[in-house]
Tab-separated table of C-alpha atoms and ligand atoms in Angstrom:
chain	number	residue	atom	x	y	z
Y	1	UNK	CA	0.000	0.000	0.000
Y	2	UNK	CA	1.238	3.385	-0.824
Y	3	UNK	CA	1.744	6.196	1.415
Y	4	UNK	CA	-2.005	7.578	2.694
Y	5	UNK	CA	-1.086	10.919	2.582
Y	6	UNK	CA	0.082	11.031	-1.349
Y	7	UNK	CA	-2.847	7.754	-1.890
Y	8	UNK	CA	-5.038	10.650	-1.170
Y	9	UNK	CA	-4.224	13.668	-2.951
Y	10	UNK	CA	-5.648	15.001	-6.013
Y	11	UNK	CA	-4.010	16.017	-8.924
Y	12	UNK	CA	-3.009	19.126	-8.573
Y	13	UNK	CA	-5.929	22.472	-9.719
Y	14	UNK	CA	-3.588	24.142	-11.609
Y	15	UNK	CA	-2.678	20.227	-13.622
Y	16	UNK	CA	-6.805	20.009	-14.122
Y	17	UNK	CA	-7.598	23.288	-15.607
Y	18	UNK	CA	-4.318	23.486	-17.667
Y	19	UNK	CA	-4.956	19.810	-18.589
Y	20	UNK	CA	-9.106	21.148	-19.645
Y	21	UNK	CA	-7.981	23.817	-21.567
Y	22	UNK	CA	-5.263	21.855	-23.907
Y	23	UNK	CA	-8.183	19.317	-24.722
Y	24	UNK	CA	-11.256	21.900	-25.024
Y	25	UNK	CA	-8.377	24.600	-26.803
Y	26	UNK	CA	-9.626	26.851	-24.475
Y	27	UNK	CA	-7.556	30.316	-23.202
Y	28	UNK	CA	-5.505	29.682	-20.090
Y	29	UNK	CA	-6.452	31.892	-17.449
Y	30	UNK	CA	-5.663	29.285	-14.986
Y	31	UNK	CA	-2.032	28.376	-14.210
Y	32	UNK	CA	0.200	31.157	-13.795
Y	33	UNK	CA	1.944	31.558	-16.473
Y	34	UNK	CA	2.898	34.482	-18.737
Y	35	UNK	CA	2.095	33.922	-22.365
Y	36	UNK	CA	5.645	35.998	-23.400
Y	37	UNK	CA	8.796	34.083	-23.880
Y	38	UNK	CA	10.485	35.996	-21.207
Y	39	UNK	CA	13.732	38.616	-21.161
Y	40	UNK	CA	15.954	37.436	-24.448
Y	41	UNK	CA	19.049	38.532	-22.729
Y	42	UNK	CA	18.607	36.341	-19.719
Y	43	UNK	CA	17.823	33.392	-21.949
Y	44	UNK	CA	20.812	33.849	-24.067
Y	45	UNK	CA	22.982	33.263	-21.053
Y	46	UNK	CA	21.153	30.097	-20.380
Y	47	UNK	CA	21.917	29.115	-24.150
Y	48	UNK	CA	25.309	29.732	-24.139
Y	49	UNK	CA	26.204	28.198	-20.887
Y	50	UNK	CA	24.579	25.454	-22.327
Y	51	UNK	CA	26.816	25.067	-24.894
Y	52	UNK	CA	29.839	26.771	-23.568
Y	53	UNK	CA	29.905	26.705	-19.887
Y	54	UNK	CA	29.494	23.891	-17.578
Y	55	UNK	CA	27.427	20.541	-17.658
Y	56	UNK	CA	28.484	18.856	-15.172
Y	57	UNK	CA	27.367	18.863	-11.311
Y	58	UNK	CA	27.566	22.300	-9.886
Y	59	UNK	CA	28.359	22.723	-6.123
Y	60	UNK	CA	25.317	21.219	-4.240
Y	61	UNK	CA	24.694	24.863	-2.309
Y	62	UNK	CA	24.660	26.499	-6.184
Y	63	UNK	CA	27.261	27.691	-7.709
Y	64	UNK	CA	28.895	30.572	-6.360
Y	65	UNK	CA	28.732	33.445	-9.107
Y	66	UNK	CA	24.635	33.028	-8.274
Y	67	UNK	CA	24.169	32.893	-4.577
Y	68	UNK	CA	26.816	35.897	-4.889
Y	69	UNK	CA	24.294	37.663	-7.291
Y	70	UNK	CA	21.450	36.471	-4.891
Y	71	UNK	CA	22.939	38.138	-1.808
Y	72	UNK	CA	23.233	41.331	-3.688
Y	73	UNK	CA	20.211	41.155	-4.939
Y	74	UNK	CA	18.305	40.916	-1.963
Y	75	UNK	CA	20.548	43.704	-0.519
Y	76	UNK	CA	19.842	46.035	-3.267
Y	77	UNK	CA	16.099	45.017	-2.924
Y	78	UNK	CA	15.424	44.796	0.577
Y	79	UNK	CA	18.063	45.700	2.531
Y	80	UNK	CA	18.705	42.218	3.564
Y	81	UNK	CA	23.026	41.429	4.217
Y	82	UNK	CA	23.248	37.445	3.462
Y	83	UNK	CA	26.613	35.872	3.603
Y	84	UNK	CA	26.215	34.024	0.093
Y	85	UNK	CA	28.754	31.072	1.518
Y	86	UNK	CA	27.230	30.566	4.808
Y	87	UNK	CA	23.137	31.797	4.589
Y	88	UNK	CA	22.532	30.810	0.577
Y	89	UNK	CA	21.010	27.288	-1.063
Y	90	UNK	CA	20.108	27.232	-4.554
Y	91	UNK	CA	17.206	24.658	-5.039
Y	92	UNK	CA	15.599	23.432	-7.899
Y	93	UNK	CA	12.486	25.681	-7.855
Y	94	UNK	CA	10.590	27.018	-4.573
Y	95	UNK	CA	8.496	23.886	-4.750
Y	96	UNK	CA	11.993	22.192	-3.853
Y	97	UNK	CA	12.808	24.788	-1.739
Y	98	UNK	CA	9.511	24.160	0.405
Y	99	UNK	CA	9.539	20.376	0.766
Y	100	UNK	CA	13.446	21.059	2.194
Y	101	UNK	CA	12.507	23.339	4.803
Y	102	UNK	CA	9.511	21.333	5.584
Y	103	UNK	CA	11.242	18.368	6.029
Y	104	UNK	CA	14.344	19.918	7.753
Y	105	UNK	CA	12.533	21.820	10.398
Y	106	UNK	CA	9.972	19.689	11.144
Y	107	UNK	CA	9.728	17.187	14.294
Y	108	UNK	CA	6.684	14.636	14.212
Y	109	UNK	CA	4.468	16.023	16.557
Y	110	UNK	CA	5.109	20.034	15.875
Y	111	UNK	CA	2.583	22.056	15.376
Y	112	UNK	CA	2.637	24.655	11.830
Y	113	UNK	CA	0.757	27.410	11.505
Y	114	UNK	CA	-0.565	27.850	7.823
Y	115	UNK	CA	-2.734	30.416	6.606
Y	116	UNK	CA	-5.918	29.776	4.208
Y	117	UNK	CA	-6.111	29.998	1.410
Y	118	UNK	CA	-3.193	28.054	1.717
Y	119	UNK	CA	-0.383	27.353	-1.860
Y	120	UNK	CA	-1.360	23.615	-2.500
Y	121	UNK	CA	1.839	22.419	-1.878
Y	122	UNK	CA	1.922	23.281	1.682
Y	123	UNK	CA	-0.227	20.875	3.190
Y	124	UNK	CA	0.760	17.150	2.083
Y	125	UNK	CA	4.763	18.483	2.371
Y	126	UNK	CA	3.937	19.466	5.790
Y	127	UNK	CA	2.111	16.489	6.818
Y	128	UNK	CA	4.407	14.525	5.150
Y	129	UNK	CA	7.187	15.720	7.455
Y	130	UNK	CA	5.030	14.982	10.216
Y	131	UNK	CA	3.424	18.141	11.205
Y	132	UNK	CA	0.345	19.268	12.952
Y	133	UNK	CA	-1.310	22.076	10.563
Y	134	UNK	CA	-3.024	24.689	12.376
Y	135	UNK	CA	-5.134	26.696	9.646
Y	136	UNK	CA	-5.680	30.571	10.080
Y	137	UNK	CA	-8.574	31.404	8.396
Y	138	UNK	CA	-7.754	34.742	6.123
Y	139	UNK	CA	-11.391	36.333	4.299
Y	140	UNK	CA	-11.859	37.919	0.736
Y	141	UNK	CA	-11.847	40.777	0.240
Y	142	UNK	CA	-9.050	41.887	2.264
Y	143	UNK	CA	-7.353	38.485	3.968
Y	144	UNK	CA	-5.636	40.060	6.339
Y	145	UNK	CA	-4.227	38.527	9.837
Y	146	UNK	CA	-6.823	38.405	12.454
Y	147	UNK	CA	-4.869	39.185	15.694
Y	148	UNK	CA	-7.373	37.126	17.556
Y	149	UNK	CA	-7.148	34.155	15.208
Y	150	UNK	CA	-3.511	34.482	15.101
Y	151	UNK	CA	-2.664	34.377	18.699
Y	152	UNK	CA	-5.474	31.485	19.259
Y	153	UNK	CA	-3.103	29.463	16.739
Y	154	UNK	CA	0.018	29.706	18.415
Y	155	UNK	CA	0.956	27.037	21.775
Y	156	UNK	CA	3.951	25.773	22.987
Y	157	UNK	CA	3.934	23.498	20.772
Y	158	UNK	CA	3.846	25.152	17.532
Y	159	UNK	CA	7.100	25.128	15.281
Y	160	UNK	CA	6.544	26.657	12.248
Y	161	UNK	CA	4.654	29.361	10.550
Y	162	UNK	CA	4.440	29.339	7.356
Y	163	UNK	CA	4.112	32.454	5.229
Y	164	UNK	CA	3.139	33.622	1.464
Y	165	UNK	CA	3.763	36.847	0.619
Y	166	UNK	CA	2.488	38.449	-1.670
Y	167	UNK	CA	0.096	35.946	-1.216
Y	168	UNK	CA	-1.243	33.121	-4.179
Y	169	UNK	CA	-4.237	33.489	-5.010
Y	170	UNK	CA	-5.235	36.824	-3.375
Y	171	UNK	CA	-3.080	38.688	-4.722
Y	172	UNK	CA	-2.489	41.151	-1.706
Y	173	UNK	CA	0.662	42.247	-0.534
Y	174	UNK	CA	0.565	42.270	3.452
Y	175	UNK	CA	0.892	45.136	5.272
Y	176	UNK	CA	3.947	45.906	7.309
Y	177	UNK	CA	1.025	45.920	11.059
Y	178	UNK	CA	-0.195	41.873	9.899
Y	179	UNK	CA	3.738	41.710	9.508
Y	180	UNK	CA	4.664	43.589	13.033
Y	181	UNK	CA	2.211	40.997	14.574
Y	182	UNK	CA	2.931	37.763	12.973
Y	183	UNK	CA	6.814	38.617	14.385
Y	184	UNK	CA	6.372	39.571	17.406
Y	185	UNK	CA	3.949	36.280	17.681
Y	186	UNK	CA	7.239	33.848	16.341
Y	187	UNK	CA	9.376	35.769	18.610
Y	188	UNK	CA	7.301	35.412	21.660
Y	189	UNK	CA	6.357	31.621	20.974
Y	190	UNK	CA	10.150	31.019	19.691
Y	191	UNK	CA	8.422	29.898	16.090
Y	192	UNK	CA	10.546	29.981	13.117
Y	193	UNK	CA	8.592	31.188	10.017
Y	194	UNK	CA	9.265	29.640	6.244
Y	195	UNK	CA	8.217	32.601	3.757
Y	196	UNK	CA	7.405	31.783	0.485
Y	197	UNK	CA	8.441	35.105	-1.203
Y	198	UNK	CA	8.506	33.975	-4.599
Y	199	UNK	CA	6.126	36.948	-6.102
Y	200	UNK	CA	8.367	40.006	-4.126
Y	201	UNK	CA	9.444	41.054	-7.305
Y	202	UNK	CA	5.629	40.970	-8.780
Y	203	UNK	CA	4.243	44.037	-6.672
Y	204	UNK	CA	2.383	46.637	-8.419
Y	205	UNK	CA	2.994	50.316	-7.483
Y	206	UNK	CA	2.162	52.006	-4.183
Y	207	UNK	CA	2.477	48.713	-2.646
Y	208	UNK	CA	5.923	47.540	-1.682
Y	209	UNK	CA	6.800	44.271	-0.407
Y	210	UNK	CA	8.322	43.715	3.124
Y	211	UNK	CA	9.851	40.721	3.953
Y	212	UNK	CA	8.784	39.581	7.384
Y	213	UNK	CA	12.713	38.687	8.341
Y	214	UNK	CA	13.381	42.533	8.323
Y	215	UNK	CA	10.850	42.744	11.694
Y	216	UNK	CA	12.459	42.870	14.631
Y	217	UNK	CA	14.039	39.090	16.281
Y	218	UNK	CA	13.411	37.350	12.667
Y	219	UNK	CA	17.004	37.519	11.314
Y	220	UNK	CA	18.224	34.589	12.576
Y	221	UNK	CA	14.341	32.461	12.824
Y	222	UNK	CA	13.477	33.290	8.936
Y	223	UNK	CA	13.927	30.817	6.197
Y	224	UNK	CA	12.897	33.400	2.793
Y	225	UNK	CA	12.208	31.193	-0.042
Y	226	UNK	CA	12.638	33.298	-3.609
Y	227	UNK	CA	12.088	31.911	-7.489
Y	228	UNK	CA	13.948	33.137	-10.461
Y	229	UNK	CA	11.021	31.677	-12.158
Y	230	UNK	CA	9.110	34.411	-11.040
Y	231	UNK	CA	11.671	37.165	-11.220
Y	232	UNK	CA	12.268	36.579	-14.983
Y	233	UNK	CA	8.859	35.143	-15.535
Y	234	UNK	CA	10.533	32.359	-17.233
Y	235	UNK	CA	8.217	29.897	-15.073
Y	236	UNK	CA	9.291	26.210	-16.414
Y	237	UNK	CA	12.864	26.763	-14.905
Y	238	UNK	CA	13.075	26.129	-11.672
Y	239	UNK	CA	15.315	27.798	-9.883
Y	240	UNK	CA	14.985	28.705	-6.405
Y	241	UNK	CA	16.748	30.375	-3.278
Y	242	UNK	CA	16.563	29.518	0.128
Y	243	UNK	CA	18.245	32.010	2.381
Y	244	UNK	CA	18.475	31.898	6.425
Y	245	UNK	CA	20.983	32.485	9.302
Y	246	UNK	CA	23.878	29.830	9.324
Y	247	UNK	CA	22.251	27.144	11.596
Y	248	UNK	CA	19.531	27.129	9.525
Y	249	UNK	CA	20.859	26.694	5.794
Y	250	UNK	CA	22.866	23.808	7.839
Y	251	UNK	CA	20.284	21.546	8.080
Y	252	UNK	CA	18.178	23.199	4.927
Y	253	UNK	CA	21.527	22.216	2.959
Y	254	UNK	CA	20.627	18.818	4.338
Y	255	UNK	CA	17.424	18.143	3.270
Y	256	UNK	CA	18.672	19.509	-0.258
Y	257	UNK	CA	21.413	17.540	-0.525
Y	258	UNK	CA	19.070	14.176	-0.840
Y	259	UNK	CA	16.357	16.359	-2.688
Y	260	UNK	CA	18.024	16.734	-5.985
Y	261	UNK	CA	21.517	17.408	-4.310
Y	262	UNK	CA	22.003	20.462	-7.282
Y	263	UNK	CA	20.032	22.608	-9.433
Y	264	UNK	CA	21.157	22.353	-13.507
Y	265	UNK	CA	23.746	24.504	-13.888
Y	266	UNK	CA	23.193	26.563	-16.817
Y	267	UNK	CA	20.369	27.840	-15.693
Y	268	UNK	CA	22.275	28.792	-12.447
Y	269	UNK	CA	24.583	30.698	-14.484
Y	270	UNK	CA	21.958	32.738	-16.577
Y	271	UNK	CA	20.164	33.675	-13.223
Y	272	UNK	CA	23.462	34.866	-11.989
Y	273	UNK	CA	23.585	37.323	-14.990
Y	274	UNK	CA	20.075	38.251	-15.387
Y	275	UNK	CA	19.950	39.285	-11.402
Y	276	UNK	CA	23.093	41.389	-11.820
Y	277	UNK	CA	21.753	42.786	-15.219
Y	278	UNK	CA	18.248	43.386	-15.382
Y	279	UNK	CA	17.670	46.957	-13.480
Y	280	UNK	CA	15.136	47.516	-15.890
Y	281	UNK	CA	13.458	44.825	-16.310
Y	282	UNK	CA	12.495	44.839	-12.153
Y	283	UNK	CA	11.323	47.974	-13.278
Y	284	UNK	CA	9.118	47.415	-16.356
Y	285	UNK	CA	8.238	43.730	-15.854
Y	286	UNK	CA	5.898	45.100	-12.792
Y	287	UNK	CA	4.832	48.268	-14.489
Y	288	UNK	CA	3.706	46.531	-17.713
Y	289	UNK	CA	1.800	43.370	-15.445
Y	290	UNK	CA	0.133	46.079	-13.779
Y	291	UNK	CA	-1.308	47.564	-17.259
Y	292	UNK	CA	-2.746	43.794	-18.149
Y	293	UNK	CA	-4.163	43.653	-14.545
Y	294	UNK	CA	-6.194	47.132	-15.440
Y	295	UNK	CA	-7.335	46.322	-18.786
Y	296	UNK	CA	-8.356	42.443	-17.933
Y	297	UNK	CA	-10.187	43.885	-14.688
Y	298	UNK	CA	-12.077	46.992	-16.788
Y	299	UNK	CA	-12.674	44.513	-19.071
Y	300	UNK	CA	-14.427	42.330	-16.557
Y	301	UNK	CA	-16.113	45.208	-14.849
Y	302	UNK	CA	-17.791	46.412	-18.338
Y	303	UNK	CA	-18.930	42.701	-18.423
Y	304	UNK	CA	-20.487	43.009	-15.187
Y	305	UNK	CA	-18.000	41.483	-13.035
Y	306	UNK	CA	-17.335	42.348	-9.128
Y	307	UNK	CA	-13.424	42.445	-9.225
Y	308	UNK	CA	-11.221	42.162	-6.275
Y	309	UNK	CA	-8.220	44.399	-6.336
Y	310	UNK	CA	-4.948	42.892	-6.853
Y	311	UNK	CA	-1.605	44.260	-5.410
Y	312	UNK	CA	1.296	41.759	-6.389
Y	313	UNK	CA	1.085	38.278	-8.474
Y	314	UNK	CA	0.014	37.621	-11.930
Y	315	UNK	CA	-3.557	37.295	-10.402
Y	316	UNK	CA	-6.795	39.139	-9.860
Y	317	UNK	CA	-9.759	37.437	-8.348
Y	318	UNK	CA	-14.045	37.449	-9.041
Y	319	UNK	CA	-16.269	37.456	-6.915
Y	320	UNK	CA	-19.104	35.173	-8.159
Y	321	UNK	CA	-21.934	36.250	-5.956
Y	322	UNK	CA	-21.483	39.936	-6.213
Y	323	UNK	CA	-21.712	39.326	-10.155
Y	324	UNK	CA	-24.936	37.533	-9.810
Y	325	UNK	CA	-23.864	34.137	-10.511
Y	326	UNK	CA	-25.544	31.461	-8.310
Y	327	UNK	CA	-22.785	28.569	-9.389
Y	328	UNK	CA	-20.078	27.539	-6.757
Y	329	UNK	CA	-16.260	28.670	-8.088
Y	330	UNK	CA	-15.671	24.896	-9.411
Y	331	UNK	CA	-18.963	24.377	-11.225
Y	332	UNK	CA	-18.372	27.889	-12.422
Y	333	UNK	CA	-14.632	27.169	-14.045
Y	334	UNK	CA	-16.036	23.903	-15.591
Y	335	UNK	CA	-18.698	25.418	-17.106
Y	336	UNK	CA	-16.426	27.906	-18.385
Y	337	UNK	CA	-13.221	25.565	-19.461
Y	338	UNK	CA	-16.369	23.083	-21.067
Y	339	UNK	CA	-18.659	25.825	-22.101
Y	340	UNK	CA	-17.351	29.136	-22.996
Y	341	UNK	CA	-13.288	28.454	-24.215
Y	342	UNK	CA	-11.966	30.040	-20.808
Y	343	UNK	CA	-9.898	28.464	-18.092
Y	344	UNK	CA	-9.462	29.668	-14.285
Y	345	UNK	CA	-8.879	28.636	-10.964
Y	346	UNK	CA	-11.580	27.882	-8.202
Y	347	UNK	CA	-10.260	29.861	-5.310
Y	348	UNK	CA	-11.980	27.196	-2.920
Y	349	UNK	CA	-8.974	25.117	-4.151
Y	350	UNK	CA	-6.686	26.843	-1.947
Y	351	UNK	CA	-9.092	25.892	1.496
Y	352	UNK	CA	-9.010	22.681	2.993
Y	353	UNK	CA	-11.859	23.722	5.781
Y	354	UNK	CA	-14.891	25.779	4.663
Y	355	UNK	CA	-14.181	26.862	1.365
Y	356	UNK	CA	-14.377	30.185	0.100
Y	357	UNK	CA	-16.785	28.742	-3.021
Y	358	UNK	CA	-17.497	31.828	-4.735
Y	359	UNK	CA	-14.270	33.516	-5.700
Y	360	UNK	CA	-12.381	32.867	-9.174
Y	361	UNK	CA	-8.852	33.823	-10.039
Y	362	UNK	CA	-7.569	34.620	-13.242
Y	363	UNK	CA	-4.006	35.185	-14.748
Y	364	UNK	CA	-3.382	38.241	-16.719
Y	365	UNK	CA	0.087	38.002	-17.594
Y	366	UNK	CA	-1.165	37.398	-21.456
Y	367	UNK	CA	-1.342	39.650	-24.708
Y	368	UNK	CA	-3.845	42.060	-24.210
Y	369	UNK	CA	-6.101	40.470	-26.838
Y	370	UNK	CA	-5.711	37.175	-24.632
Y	371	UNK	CA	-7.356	39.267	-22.473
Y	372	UNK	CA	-9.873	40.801	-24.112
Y	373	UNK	CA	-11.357	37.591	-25.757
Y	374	UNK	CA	-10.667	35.657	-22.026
Y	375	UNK	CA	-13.410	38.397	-20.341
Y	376	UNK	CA	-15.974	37.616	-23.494
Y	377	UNK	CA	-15.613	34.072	-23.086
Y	378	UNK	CA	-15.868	34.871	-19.226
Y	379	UNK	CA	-18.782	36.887	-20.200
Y	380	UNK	CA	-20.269	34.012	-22.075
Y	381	UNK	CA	-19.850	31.336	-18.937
Y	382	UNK	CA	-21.786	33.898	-16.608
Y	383	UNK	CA	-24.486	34.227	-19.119
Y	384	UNK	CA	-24.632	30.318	-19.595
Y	385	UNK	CA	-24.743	30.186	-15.835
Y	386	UNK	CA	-27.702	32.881	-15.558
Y	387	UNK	CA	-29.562	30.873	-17.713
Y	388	UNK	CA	-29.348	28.020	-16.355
Y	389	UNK	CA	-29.870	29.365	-12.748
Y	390	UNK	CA	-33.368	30.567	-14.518
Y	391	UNK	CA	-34.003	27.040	-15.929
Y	392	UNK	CA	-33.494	25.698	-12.253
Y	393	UNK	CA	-30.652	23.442	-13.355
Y	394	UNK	CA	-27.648	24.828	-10.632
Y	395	UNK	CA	-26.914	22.848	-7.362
H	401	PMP	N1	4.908	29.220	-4.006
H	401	PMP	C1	3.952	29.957	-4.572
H	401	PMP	C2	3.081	30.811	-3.714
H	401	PMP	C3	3.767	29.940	-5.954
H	401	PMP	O1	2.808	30.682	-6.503
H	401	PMP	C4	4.608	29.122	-6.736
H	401	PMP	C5	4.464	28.986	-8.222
H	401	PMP	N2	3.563	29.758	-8.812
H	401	PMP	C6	5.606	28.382	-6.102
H	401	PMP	C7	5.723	28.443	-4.742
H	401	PMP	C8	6.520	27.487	-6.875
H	401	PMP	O2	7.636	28.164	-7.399
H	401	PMP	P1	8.686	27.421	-8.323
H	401	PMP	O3	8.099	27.356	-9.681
H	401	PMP	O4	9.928	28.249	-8.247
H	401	PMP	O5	8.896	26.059	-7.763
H	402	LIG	N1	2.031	28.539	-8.867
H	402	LIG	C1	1.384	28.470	-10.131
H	402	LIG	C2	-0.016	29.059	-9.992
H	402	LIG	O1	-0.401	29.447	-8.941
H	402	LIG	C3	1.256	27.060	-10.605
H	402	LIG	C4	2.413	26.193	-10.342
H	402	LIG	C5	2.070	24.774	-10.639
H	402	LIG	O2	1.400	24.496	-11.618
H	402	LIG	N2	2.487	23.903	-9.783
H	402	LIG	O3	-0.700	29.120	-10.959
């Protein structure tokens, strides 16, 4: 018999819908990813190193010309000082980072705190390593911390909290008071927290991001988990970064090592250029996401859509009810995959207790006439759904 925790486990939402949409040749709206190829530059490096540079195993921590550029990067960024050598892991994506952490930091028994809607990899990793998941309940349209529900989540036997920010699928950035509270919380309890940063680089102007091991006492109990996937929007490759104090990367270097031990190294060498190069592009890659988020969200609006905001990610979300459609989020995104030529993401996905059912997230890093025609087809699914709401057909 296999193991009961994977035995039981779906597929994976973001598998489903992208797997709906091939077969129906629907628009992707679902998975995040952006429909552009990504910077040229950045994967000319990657080319070259291919054929030039190394092929062989790189250093299992990552090879040093990248957690050098990491370092500096998050010092230029966020006024973070890592000692690449001692406080930076290259893994092979955050996913990899993640299940490392997870299954370094973890004792059987400990309780994690997790926050819902919760990344879908979280929970079975967690478990897996023999947590106890305590969910915190966070509620559209805002999700922010509830200091009540917070504190009521923490005991002396908690371990771990577990942190995405910006946060997938809401799309908010949090703000630096639900940060001040969540640290003073790890501090007081003696927590260490895992943050899944991997969209700090995908923040749309006012907001900034703040990464929660700048708060006071979280230096040295902060693992920050970045992707180059998401920095260069170049999704498929896998590249991640776990950085944390020296005891820490210790035993995260560990759990690594038997992982996939290394990360290929070509790629590791074209992230090393593109974070030392690309000035710009951290400039204009959020800028021009923000202009797809505006015209995909008037577009919905015109259609009649309620639309939540959306800070940071490629994401906005829909609220279902407040647009007059009767349809749970999953019946909704099947009808429109099957019906209308559109694929998205029920947000209830992302909830393992009491589902939000009525929120829908879409993707708008795409061409703007990706867009366009994804909020007609959109259109066309709530107008399906109307009609058969009329007809008495929806559960
Ligand atoms: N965490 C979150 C919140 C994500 O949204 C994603 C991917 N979209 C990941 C982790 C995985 O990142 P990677 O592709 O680098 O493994
Ligand atoms: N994180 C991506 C999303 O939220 C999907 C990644 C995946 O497919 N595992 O869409």
């Amino acid at each position: 018999m296999a193991n009961r925790i994977y035995q039981a486990l779906p597929t994976t939402i973001f598998t489903v819908m992208s797997g709906l949409a091939q077969e129906r040749g629907a628009i992707n709206l679902g998975q995040g990813f952006p429909d552009e190829p990504g910077p040229e530059a950045v994967r000319r490096q990657a080319a070259d190193a291919v054929l030039s540079g190394n092929n062989q195993y790189p250093p299992m921590r990552g090879i040093a010309e990248l957690r050098q550029a990491a370092a500096r990067h998050y010092q230029r960024f966020q006024g973070l000082g890592f000692d690449w050598r001692t406080e930076v892991t290259v893994t092979s994506g955050a996913t990899e980072a993640l299940a490392a952490a997870f299954l370094a930091l973890i004792e059987p028994g400990d309780e994690v705190v997790l926050f819902q809607p919760v990344y879908d990899s979280y929970l079975p990793m967690v478990r897996r390593a023999g947590g106890a998941p305590r969910l915190v309940r966070l509620e559209p349209p805002d999700f922010r911390l509830d200091p009540a529900r917070l504190q009521a989540a923490f005991s002396d036997r908690t371990r771990l909290v577990v942190l995405n920010n910006p946060l997938n699928p809401a799309a908010t950035v949090a703000p630096e008071a639900d940060l001040a509270l969540l640290a003073e919380l790890c501090v007081r309890h003696d927590v260490i927290a895992v943050c899944d940063e991997v969209w700090e680089q995908v923040v749309f102007a006012p907001r900034r991001h703040l990464p929660l091991m700048g708060f006071p006492g979280m230096r040295e109990r902060t693992v920050k988990i970045g992707s180059a996937g998401k920095m260069f929007a170049l999704t498929g490759w896998k590249v991640g970064f776990l950085c944390a104090a020296p005891p820490l990367t210790e035993v995260l270097a560990k759990a690594h090592q038997f992982l996939t031990f290394t990360t290929p190294p070509n790629l590791q060498a074209a992230v090393a250029w593109g974070l030392d190069n690309s000035a710009d592009w951290f400039a204009t890659m959020p800028a021009a996401l923000a202009q797809s988020r505006d015209l995909l969200s008037c577009a919905l609006r015109r259609e009649g859509f309620r639309v939540l905001e959306s800070h940071g990610t490629y994401f906005l979300n829909v609220d279902l009810a407040a647009s007059g459609v009767a349809e749970n989020d999953m019946a909704f995104c099947l009808r429109a995959v099957n019906e209308a030529g559109v694929a998205a993401i029920p947000v209830s996905a992302f909830y393992e207790q009491a589902p939000v059912t009525n929120v829908v997230r879409l993707c708008f890093a795409k061409r703007d006439e990706t867009l366009e025609e994804g909020a007609r087809r959109l259109a066309k699914a709530r107008e399906l759904s109307l009609r058969a709401s009329r007809a008495g057909l929806n559960t």
